[in-house]
Amino acid sequence: MLGERGLMDQGLAAVLGAFVGALASGGGAYVSGVYAKREQKKQARRGVYHAFLYELSEVQARIQNLQDLMFYGPPDEADAEEIRAGLEEVARGASRLRGLETGVRLEGPDSVSVPASEARQFISGMWARMKFAHSGDLDGDQFWHMKETIDHDYSALGERIEHIHRQAKRHL
């Protein structure tokens, strides 16, 4: 009987060993899957954030160039065609940002997507003000008031961009 009992203990040990091994393998696979999914999400966010922030910085630079042309250079040297072309570039950039903003909203979180939306809205508003200022329909005081508003918006845009950068880093 002792021999039989010993064989049963060995059989039970083999079954339990197989069970524990299966649990360990399954648990390891599960943990690996969860980690892989997190990494995939992180890479998707990184790509979306990068594309949005890159285009945002490009548009910001175009706006700065337009401000220089329209408000800070000698008025008689402002090239109307160059300003018109710059306004078109900003409009195209704003359009690309609208598409990229959708990706940022989908990837989230709100701490990144909300300031991204605000930044895009600032750009659209600045573009409209700059286009109106360039139209020539403003008298001198209105023109300079518009310049001050655009300068204020540009500063606020810079703050939004910095906020997006800080928040994006937190979620990568």
mmCIF file of C-alpha atoms in Angstrom:
data_model
loop_
_atom_site.group_PDB
_atom_site.id
_atom_site.type_symbol
_atom_site.label_atom_id
_atom_site.label_comp_id
_atom_site.label_asym_id
_atom_site.label_seq_id
_atom_site.Cartn_x
_atom_site.Cartn_y
_atom_site.Cartn_z
ATOM 1 C CA MET A 1 0.000 0.000 0.000
ATOM 2 C CA LEU A 2 2.805 2.342 0.728
ATOM 3 C CA GLY A 3 4.071 1.902 -2.795
ATOM 4 C CA GLU A 4 0.671 2.562 -4.225
ATOM 5 C CA ARG A 5 0.216 5.553 -2.036
ATOM 6 C CA GLY A 6 3.636 6.831 -3.113
ATOM 7 C CA LEU A 7 2.626 6.483 -6.737
ATOM 8 C CA MET A 8 -0.574 8.381 -6.086
ATOM 9 C CA ASP A 9 1.374 11.141 -4.405
ATOM 10 C CA GLN A 10 3.705 11.342 -7.386
ATOM 11 C CA GLY A 11 0.745 11.417 -9.763
ATOM 12 C CA LEU A 12 -0.952 14.090 -7.713
ATOM 13 C CA ALA A 13 2.291 16.055 -7.611
ATOM 14 C CA ALA A 14 2.615 15.773 -11.393
ATOM 15 C CA VAL A 15 -0.949 16.998 -11.915
ATOM 16 C CA LEU A 16 -0.502 19.865 -9.482
ATOM 17 C CA GLY A 17 2.847 20.757 -11.065
ATOM 18 C CA ALA A 18 1.250 20.857 -14.509
ATOM 19 C CA PHE A 19 -1.591 22.984 -13.137
ATOM 20 C CA VAL A 20 0.792 25.463 -11.497
ATOM 21 C CA GLY A 21 2.904 25.596 -14.655
ATOM 22 C CA ALA A 22 -0.165 26.318 -16.753
ATOM 23 C CA LEU A 23 -1.216 29.079 -14.354
ATOM 24 C CA ALA A 24 2.232 30.633 -14.481
ATOM 25 C CA SER A 25 2.348 30.472 -18.275
ATOM 26 C CA GLY A 26 -1.160 31.879 -18.613
ATOM 27 C CA GLY A 27 -0.485 34.604 -16.059
ATOM 28 C CA GLY A 28 2.759 35.543 -17.779
ATOM 29 C CA ALA A 29 1.035 35.669 -21.148
ATOM 30 C CA TYR A 30 -1.726 37.839 -19.687
ATOM 31 C CA VAL A 31 0.749 40.263 -18.106
ATOM 32 C CA SER A 32 2.721 40.392 -21.380
ATOM 33 C CA GLY A 33 -0.479 41.093 -23.298
ATOM 34 C CA VAL A 34 -1.499 43.888 -20.948
ATOM 35 C CA TYR A 35 1.986 45.419 -21.179
ATOM 36 C CA ALA A 36 1.981 45.143 -24.988
ATOM 37 C CA LYS A 37 -1.429 46.811 -25.158
ATOM 38 C CA ARG A 38 -0.230 49.689 -22.950
ATOM 39 C CA GLU A 39 2.870 50.127 -25.092
ATOM 40 C CA GLN A 40 0.763 50.124 -28.250
ATOM 41 C CA LYS A 41 -1.524 52.801 -26.766
ATOM 42 C CA LYS A 42 1.501 54.821 -25.703
ATOM 43 C CA GLN A 43 3.013 54.638 -29.198
ATOM 44 C CA ALA A 44 -0.286 55.664 -30.789
ATOM 45 C CA ARG A 45 -0.526 58.667 -28.468
ATOM 46 C CA ARG A 46 3.079 59.580 -29.115
ATOM 47 C CA GLY A 47 2.462 59.588 -32.869
ATOM 48 C CA VAL A 48 -0.708 61.658 -32.645
ATOM 49 C CA TYR A 49 0.761 64.128 -30.173
ATOM 50 C CA HIS A 50 3.929 64.490 -32.239
ATOM 51 C CA ALA A 51 2.032 65.170 -35.463
ATOM 52 C CA PHE A 52 -0.236 67.712 -33.782
ATOM 53 C CA LEU A 53 2.559 69.525 -31.922
ATOM 54 C CA TYR A 54 4.777 69.597 -35.011
ATOM 55 C CA GLU A 55 2.054 71.187 -37.139
ATOM 56 C CA LEU A 56 1.152 73.530 -34.288
ATOM 57 C CA SER A 57 4.728 74.800 -34.062
ATOM 58 C CA GLU A 58 4.855 75.229 -37.853
ATOM 59 C CA VAL A 59 1.673 77.310 -37.832
ATOM 60 C CA GLN A 60 2.923 79.307 -34.844
ATOM 61 C CA ALA A 61 6.084 80.170 -36.801
ATOM 62 C CA ARG A 62 4.016 81.204 -39.836
ATOM 63 C CA ILE A 63 1.887 83.449 -37.643
ATOM 64 C CA GLN A 64 5.021 85.037 -36.163
ATOM 65 C CA ASN A 65 6.311 85.721 -39.687
ATOM 66 C CA LEU A 66 2.990 87.302 -40.616
ATOM 67 C CA GLN A 67 3.023 89.465 -37.504
ATOM 68 C CA ASP A 68 6.513 90.643 -38.394
ATOM 69 C CA LEU A 69 5.416 91.491 -41.946
ATOM 70 C CA MET A 70 2.180 93.176 -40.980
ATOM 71 C CA PHE A 71 2.996 94.963 -37.738
ATOM 72 C CA TYR A 72 6.708 95.242 -37.085
ATOM 73 C CA GLY A 73 8.312 96.042 -40.405
ATOM 74 C CA PRO A 74 8.212 99.390 -42.127
ATOM 75 C CA PRO A 75 4.634 99.836 -43.409
ATOM 76 C CA ASP A 76 5.776 100.856 -46.873
ATOM 77 C CA GLU A 77 7.826 97.630 -47.187
ATOM 78 C CA ALA A 78 4.960 95.258 -46.329
ATOM 79 C CA ASP A 79 4.424 93.146 -49.433
ATOM 80 C CA ALA A 80 0.678 92.568 -49.848
ATOM 81 C CA GLU A 81 1.264 89.434 -51.925
ATOM 82 C CA GLU A 82 3.627 87.974 -49.340
ATOM 83 C CA ILE A 83 1.078 88.663 -46.593
ATOM 84 C CA ARG A 84 -1.698 87.064 -48.659
ATOM 85 C CA ALA A 85 0.471 83.977 -49.243
ATOM 86 C CA GLY A 86 1.275 83.822 -45.528
ATOM 87 C CA LEU A 87 -2.414 84.004 -44.655
ATOM 88 C CA GLU A 88 -3.091 81.107 -47.040
ATOM 89 C CA GLU A 89 -0.316 79.058 -45.394
ATOM 90 C CA VAL A 90 -1.803 79.674 -41.960
ATOM 91 C CA ALA A 91 -5.262 78.703 -43.258
ATOM 92 C CA ARG A 92 -3.883 75.428 -44.661
ATOM 93 C CA GLY A 93 -2.067 74.759 -41.386
ATOM 94 C CA ALA A 94 -5.237 75.445 -39.398
ATOM 95 C CA SER A 95 -7.081 72.988 -41.618
ATOM 96 C CA ARG A 96 -4.441 70.292 -41.008
ATOM 97 C CA LEU A 97 -4.637 71.017 -37.280
ATOM 98 C CA ARG A 98 -8.402 70.399 -37.330
ATOM 99 C CA GLY A 99 -7.773 66.901 -38.677
ATOM 100 C CA LEU A 100 -4.939 66.216 -36.250
ATOM 101 C CA GLU A 101 -7.000 67.523 -33.345
ATOM 102 C CA THR A 102 -9.469 64.703 -33.965
ATOM 103 C CA GLY A 103 -6.693 62.205 -33.303
ATOM 104 C CA VAL A 104 -5.675 64.016 -30.118
ATOM 105 C CA ARG A 105 -9.286 63.933 -28.923
ATOM 106 C CA LEU A 106 -9.553 60.214 -29.641
ATOM 107 C CA GLU A 107 -6.309 59.401 -27.855
ATOM 108 C CA GLY A 108 -7.064 61.777 -24.981
ATOM 109 C CA PRO A 109 -7.013 62.494 -22.173
ATOM 110 C CA ASP A 110 -8.885 65.777 -21.723
ATOM 111 C CA SER A 111 -5.840 67.389 -20.096
ATOM 112 C CA VAL A 112 -4.202 67.229 -23.557
ATOM 113 C CA SER A 113 -7.182 67.386 -25.919
ATOM 114 C CA VAL A 114 -8.845 70.456 -24.363
ATOM 115 C CA PRO A 115 -5.787 72.750 -24.631
ATOM 116 C CA ALA A 116 -5.127 71.312 -28.102
ATOM 117 C CA SER A 117 -8.612 72.378 -29.134
ATOM 118 C CA GLU A 118 -8.120 75.794 -27.532
ATOM 119 C CA ALA A 119 -4.812 76.272 -29.372
ATOM 120 C CA ARG A 120 -6.437 75.433 -32.696
ATOM 121 C CA GLN A 121 -9.258 77.869 -31.933
ATOM 122 C CA PHE A 122 -6.749 80.611 -31.077
ATOM 123 C CA ILE A 123 -5.080 80.033 -34.447
ATOM 124 C CA SER A 124 -8.377 80.244 -36.309
ATOM 125 C CA GLY A 125 -9.258 83.476 -34.504
ATOM 126 C CA MET A 126 -5.824 84.981 -35.120
ATOM 127 C CA TRP A 127 -6.024 84.062 -38.795
ATOM 128 C CA ALA A 128 -9.409 85.785 -39.112
ATOM 129 C CA ARG A 129 -8.156 88.922 -37.327
ATOM 130 C CA MET A 130 -4.987 89.059 -39.421
ATOM 131 C CA LYS A 131 -6.968 88.614 -42.610
ATOM 132 C CA PHE A 132 -9.326 91.414 -41.563
ATOM 133 C CA ALA A 133 -6.406 93.657 -40.585
ATOM 134 C CA HIS A 134 -4.849 93.016 -43.999
ATOM 135 C CA SER A 135 -8.105 93.821 -45.816
ATOM 136 C CA GLY A 136 -7.520 97.543 -45.331
ATOM 137 C CA ASP A 137 -10.986 98.105 -43.873
ATOM 138 C CA LEU A 138 -9.593 99.393 -40.569
ATOM 139 C CA ASP A 139 -8.619 102.926 -39.665
ATOM 140 C CA GLY A 140 -5.342 103.534 -37.825
ATOM 141 C CA ASP A 141 -6.701 103.101 -34.291
ATOM 142 C CA GLN A 142 -8.646 99.971 -35.201
ATOM 143 C CA PHE A 143 -5.595 98.513 -36.921
ATOM 144 C CA TRP A 144 -3.403 99.018 -33.847
ATOM 145 C CA HIS A 145 -6.115 97.668 -31.568
ATOM 146 C CA MET A 146 -6.283 94.593 -33.798
ATOM 147 C CA LYS A 147 -2.491 94.286 -33.567
ATOM 148 C CA GLU A 148 -2.675 94.331 -29.759
ATOM 149 C CA THR A 149 -5.407 91.683 -29.783
ATOM 150 C CA ILE A 150 -3.384 89.460 -32.097
ATOM 151 C CA ASP A 151 -0.271 89.944 -29.949
ATOM 152 C CA HIS A 152 -2.271 88.945 -26.868
ATOM 153 C CA ASP A 153 -3.666 85.883 -28.649
ATOM 154 C CA TYR A 154 -0.186 84.907 -29.813
ATOM 155 C CA SER A 155 1.065 85.022 -26.238
ATOM 156 C CA ALA A 156 -1.915 82.938 -25.068
ATOM 157 C CA LEU A 157 -1.230 80.470 -27.892
ATOM 158 C CA GLY A 158 2.329 80.050 -26.646
ATOM 159 C CA GLU A 159 1.017 79.304 -23.159
ATOM 160 C CA ARG A 160 -1.406 76.695 -24.558
ATOM 161 C CA ILE A 161 1.399 75.041 -26.511
ATOM 162 C CA GLU A 162 3.590 74.815 -23.418
ATOM 163 C CA HIS A 163 0.677 73.359 -21.470
ATOM 164 C CA ILE A 164 0.071 70.740 -24.168
ATOM 165 C CA HIS A 165 3.760 69.773 -24.094
ATOM 166 C CA ARG A 166 3.720 69.354 -20.298
ATOM 167 C CA GLN A 167 0.519 67.340 -20.302
ATOM 168 C CA ALA A 168 1.551 65.173 -23.240
ATOM 169 C CA LYS A 169 4.766 64.183 -21.443
ATOM 170 C CA ARG A 170 2.737 63.115 -18.421
ATOM 171 C CA HIS A 171 0.705 60.672 -20.519
ATOM 172 C CA LEU A 172 3.509 59.017 -22.455
#
